[in-house]
Amino acid sequence: MTQVAIVGAHGQIGKLIIKHLRAQGLEAIGIVRKTEQLAQMDALGAKGVLLDIENTTAQALATVLKGADAVVFAAGAGGGSTAERKRTVDYAGSVLLAQAAQLAGIRRYVQISAVDVDKPLKPDTDPVWKAYVEAKRDADIELRKSGLDWTILRPGPLTDDPATGLVTLNEHAGRGDVSREDVALVVVAVLNAPSSVGKQWELRGGDTPVRDAVTQ
């Protein structure tokens, strides 16, 4: 593994993934949607690529993935966005990246999802939250069916606390806070762990070192 492409590289977790990839001597391609975000990629030591995943094709995305050994989907429509954008970013963006990876001959795909998205929603659930949960759930379903070498991470509520390097990571870790930087550390660790292929893990803060949590 020498180069990783990240969709959603301008987000907090995306930047932290790049930071820790570069710390290990790995190259990063940061795919961003605004011109001003290219300078951020440059400052982090990543190759910045301007591409809006809501307004592109799988073929165009495959072209910018050229040279990558793996892809990471760290994108999300974010707080304050509409139900429609949850669908076009959190779901459709993930599916588009899988299609592009296949066209580019890239097999390894790591997706950041969210905890509890398989649980039934109450009838009075806020429509935007409902759209978010359904988008994450459906993106995970599609990735599992893709035939790629996937890993799905489902973190609990995210914090901006410093990384502890200690997590709980398994199929049924349950809901619990986890720092964005610890999520990034887990992403980088699973990229280097062939045993994580085909695994869908819940992730929260804990007491197991990241490397051990990924390889156990």
mmCIF file of C-alpha atoms in Angstrom, residues 15-168:
data_model
loop_
_atom_site.group_PDB
_atom_site.id
_atom_site.type_symbol
_atom_site.label_atom_id
_atom_site.label_comp_id
_atom_site.label_asym_id
_atom_site.label_seq_id
_atom_site.Cartn_x
_atom_site.Cartn_y
_atom_site.Cartn_z
ATOM 1 C CA LYS A 15 -7.729 15.652 7.124
ATOM 2 C CA LEU A 16 -6.754 13.482 10.081
ATOM 3 C CA ILE A 17 -6.599 10.390 7.860
ATOM 4 C CA ILE A 18 -4.208 12.246 5.553
ATOM 5 C CA LYS A 19 -2.118 13.382 8.544
ATOM 6 C CA HIS A 20 -1.656 9.794 9.748
ATOM 7 C CA LEU A 21 -1.112 8.336 6.266
ATOM 8 C CA ARG A 22 1.663 10.866 5.681
ATOM 9 C CA ALA A 23 3.143 10.116 9.119
ATOM 10 C CA GLN A 24 3.580 6.535 7.909
ATOM 11 C CA GLY A 25 5.182 7.647 4.658
ATOM 12 C CA LEU A 26 2.116 6.864 2.549
ATOM 13 C CA GLU A 27 0.859 9.109 -0.246
ATOM 14 C CA ALA A 28 -2.651 10.583 -0.191
ATOM 15 C CA ILE A 29 -4.980 11.921 -2.860
ATOM 16 C CA GLY A 30 -7.468 14.333 -1.300
ATOM 17 C CA ILE A 31 -10.652 14.730 -3.349
ATOM 18 C CA VAL A 32 -12.364 18.022 -2.474
ATOM 19 C CA ARG A 33 -15.249 20.048 -3.898
ATOM 20 C CA LYS A 34 -14.091 23.661 -3.395
ATOM 21 C CA THR A 35 -11.074 25.410 -4.889
ATOM 22 C CA GLU A 36 -10.034 26.904 -1.543
ATOM 23 C CA GLN A 37 -9.746 23.383 -0.079
ATOM 24 C CA LEU A 38 -6.884 22.532 -2.449
ATOM 25 C CA ALA A 39 -4.507 24.667 -0.373
ATOM 26 C CA GLN A 40 -5.464 22.649 2.717
ATOM 27 C CA MET A 41 -4.548 19.430 0.895
ATOM 28 C CA ASP A 42 -1.210 20.916 -0.146
ATOM 29 C CA ALA A 43 -0.467 21.968 3.441
ATOM 30 C CA LEU A 44 -1.166 18.415 4.622
ATOM 31 C CA GLY A 45 1.171 16.940 2.021
ATOM 32 C CA ALA A 46 -1.602 15.408 -0.070
ATOM 33 C CA LYS A 47 -2.253 15.679 -3.777
ATOM 34 C CA GLY A 48 -5.433 17.751 -3.968
ATOM 35 C CA VAL A 49 -8.006 17.006 -6.677
ATOM 36 C CA LEU A 50 -11.027 19.209 -7.336
ATOM 37 C CA LEU A 51 -14.102 17.075 -8.033
ATOM 38 C CA ASP A 52 -17.681 17.385 -6.823
ATOM 39 C CA ILE A 53 -19.016 13.869 -6.265
ATOM 40 C CA GLU A 54 -22.584 15.138 -6.597
ATOM 41 C CA ASN A 55 -21.888 16.374 -10.116
ATOM 42 C CA THR A 56 -19.550 13.937 -11.798
ATOM 43 C CA THR A 57 -19.433 10.484 -13.379
ATOM 44 C CA ALA A 58 -17.850 7.228 -12.260
ATOM 45 C CA GLN A 59 -15.484 7.462 -15.226
ATOM 46 C CA ALA A 60 -14.327 10.981 -14.290
ATOM 47 C CA LEU A 61 -13.781 9.896 -10.693
ATOM 48 C CA ALA A 62 -11.920 6.760 -11.843
ATOM 49 C CA THR A 63 -9.523 8.985 -13.775
ATOM 50 C CA VAL A 64 -8.481 10.909 -10.654
ATOM 51 C CA LEU A 65 -8.123 7.668 -8.673
ATOM 52 C CA LYS A 66 -5.377 6.507 -11.033
ATOM 53 C CA GLY A 67 -2.340 5.314 -9.100
ATOM 54 C CA ALA A 68 -4.198 4.731 -5.817
ATOM 55 C CA ASP A 69 -4.075 1.350 -4.084
ATOM 56 C CA ALA A 70 -7.151 1.972 -1.927
ATOM 57 C CA VAL A 71 -10.043 4.390 -1.479
ATOM 58 C CA VAL A 72 -11.677 5.775 1.662
ATOM 59 C CA PHE A 73 -15.194 7.204 1.749
ATOM 60 C CA ALA A 74 -15.172 9.819 4.506
ATOM 61 C CA ALA A 75 -17.713 12.175 2.958
ATOM 62 C CA GLY A 76 -20.999 13.370 4.390
ATOM 63 C CA ALA A 77 -23.464 16.117 3.618
ATOM 64 C CA GLY A 78 -22.900 17.446 7.140
ATOM 65 C CA GLY A 79 -25.006 19.275 9.684
ATOM 66 C CA GLY A 80 -27.579 21.690 8.339
ATOM 67 C CA SER A 81 -27.866 19.923 4.973
ATOM 68 C CA THR A 82 -31.159 18.773 3.476
ATOM 69 C CA ALA A 83 -32.617 15.285 3.355
ATOM 70 C CA GLU A 84 -31.986 15.323 -0.401
ATOM 71 C CA ARG A 85 -28.270 15.940 0.081
ATOM 72 C CA LYS A 86 -27.998 13.095 2.574
ATOM 73 C CA ARG A 87 -29.055 10.904 -0.335
ATOM 74 C CA THR A 88 -26.838 12.474 -2.988
ATOM 75 C CA VAL A 89 -23.695 12.592 -0.806
ATOM 76 C CA ASP A 90 -23.849 9.923 1.907
ATOM 77 C CA TYR A 91 -25.476 7.287 -0.303
ATOM 78 C CA ALA A 92 -24.924 8.137 -3.969
ATOM 79 C CA GLY A 93 -21.366 9.390 -3.364
ATOM 80 C CA SER A 94 -20.428 6.081 -1.766
ATOM 81 C CA VAL A 95 -21.934 4.069 -4.610
ATOM 82 C CA LEU A 96 -20.205 6.279 -7.196
ATOM 83 C CA LEU A 97 -16.840 5.741 -5.492
ATOM 84 C CA ALA A 98 -17.339 1.967 -5.592
ATOM 85 C CA GLN A 99 -18.121 2.128 -9.309
ATOM 86 C CA ALA A 100 -15.107 4.347 -9.943
ATOM 87 C CA ALA A 101 -12.818 2.084 -7.923
ATOM 88 C CA GLN A 102 -13.887 -0.883 -10.031
ATOM 89 C CA LEU A 103 -13.261 1.065 -13.247
ATOM 90 C CA ALA A 104 -9.821 2.087 -11.943
ATOM 91 C CA GLY A 105 -8.945 -1.477 -10.924
ATOM 92 C CA ILE A 106 -8.828 -0.639 -7.207
ATOM 93 C CA ARG A 107 -10.152 -3.363 -4.903
ATOM 94 C CA ARG A 108 -9.635 -1.929 -1.410
ATOM 95 C CA TYR A 109 -12.443 0.284 -0.070
ATOM 96 C CA VAL A 110 -12.871 1.555 3.516
ATOM 97 C CA GLN A 111 -16.133 3.292 4.395
ATOM 98 C CA ILE A 112 -16.941 5.410 7.435
ATOM 99 C CA SER A 113 -20.587 4.817 8.272
ATOM 100 C CA ALA A 114 -22.385 5.324 11.597
ATOM 101 C CA VAL A 115 -23.515 3.208 14.529
ATOM 102 C CA ASP A 116 -27.122 1.975 14.793
ATOM 103 C CA VAL A 117 -28.100 2.657 11.167
ATOM 104 C CA ASP A 118 -29.663 -0.821 10.868
ATOM 105 C CA LYS A 119 -32.048 -0.188 13.755
ATOM 106 C CA PRO A 120 -35.708 0.567 12.893
ATOM 107 C CA LEU A 121 -36.658 4.242 12.995
ATOM 108 C CA LYS A 122 -39.644 5.540 14.956
ATOM 109 C CA PRO A 123 -42.573 6.899 12.895
ATOM 110 C CA ASP A 124 -42.020 10.425 14.256
ATOM 111 C CA THR A 125 -38.280 10.523 13.413
ATOM 112 C CA ASP A 126 -37.101 13.874 12.069
ATOM 113 C CA PRO A 127 -37.139 13.617 8.235
ATOM 114 C CA VAL A 128 -33.558 14.836 7.814
ATOM 115 C CA TRP A 129 -32.225 12.412 10.434
ATOM 116 C CA LYS A 130 -34.267 9.631 8.818
ATOM 117 C CA ALA A 131 -32.705 10.448 5.445
ATOM 118 C CA TYR A 132 -29.213 10.388 6.993
ATOM 119 C CA VAL A 133 -29.701 7.012 8.673
ATOM 120 C CA GLU A 134 -31.232 5.477 5.564
ATOM 121 C CA ALA A 135 -28.459 6.860 3.347
ATOM 122 C CA LYS A 136 -25.727 5.381 5.553
ATOM 123 C CA ARG A 137 -27.587 2.073 5.878
ATOM 124 C CA ASP A 138 -28.170 1.757 2.138
ATOM 125 C CA ALA A 139 -24.592 2.761 1.285
ATOM 126 C CA ASP A 140 -23.332 -0.035 3.527
ATOM 127 C CA ILE A 141 -25.704 -2.529 1.870
ATOM 128 C CA GLU A 142 -24.474 -1.559 -1.602
ATOM 129 C CA LEU A 143 -20.805 -1.734 -0.595
ATOM 130 C CA ARG A 144 -21.251 -5.195 0.902
ATOM 131 C CA LYS A 145 -22.703 -6.326 -2.440
ATOM 132 C CA SER A 146 -20.015 -4.637 -4.547
ATOM 133 C CA GLY A 147 -17.485 -7.469 -4.709
ATOM 134 C CA LEU A 148 -14.740 -5.080 -3.557
ATOM 135 C CA ASP A 149 -12.394 -5.728 -0.617
ATOM 136 C CA TRP A 150 -14.407 -3.595 1.769
ATOM 137 C CA THR A 151 -14.266 -2.673 5.440
ATOM 138 C CA ILE A 152 -17.123 -0.706 7.019
ATOM 139 C CA LEU A 153 -16.514 1.261 10.218
ATOM 140 C CA ARG A 154 -19.509 2.427 12.246
ATOM 141 C CA PRO A 155 -18.356 4.934 14.875
ATOM 142 C CA GLY A 156 -20.538 6.269 17.656
ATOM 143 C CA PRO A 157 -21.026 9.994 18.332
ATOM 144 C CA LEU A 158 -17.899 11.881 17.257
ATOM 145 C CA THR A 159 -15.885 14.251 19.444
ATOM 146 C CA ASP A 160 -13.000 16.627 18.771
ATOM 147 C CA ASP A 161 -10.999 15.286 21.723
ATOM 148 C CA PRO A 162 -7.348 14.347 21.115
ATOM 149 C CA ALA A 163 -6.707 10.758 20.061
ATOM 150 C CA THR A 164 -6.251 8.249 22.854
ATOM 151 C CA GLY A 165 -5.159 5.439 20.546
ATOM 152 C CA LEU A 166 -7.493 3.208 22.579
ATOM 153 C CA VAL A 167 -10.797 1.915 21.179
ATOM 154 C CA THR A 168 -13.454 -0.773 21.303
#
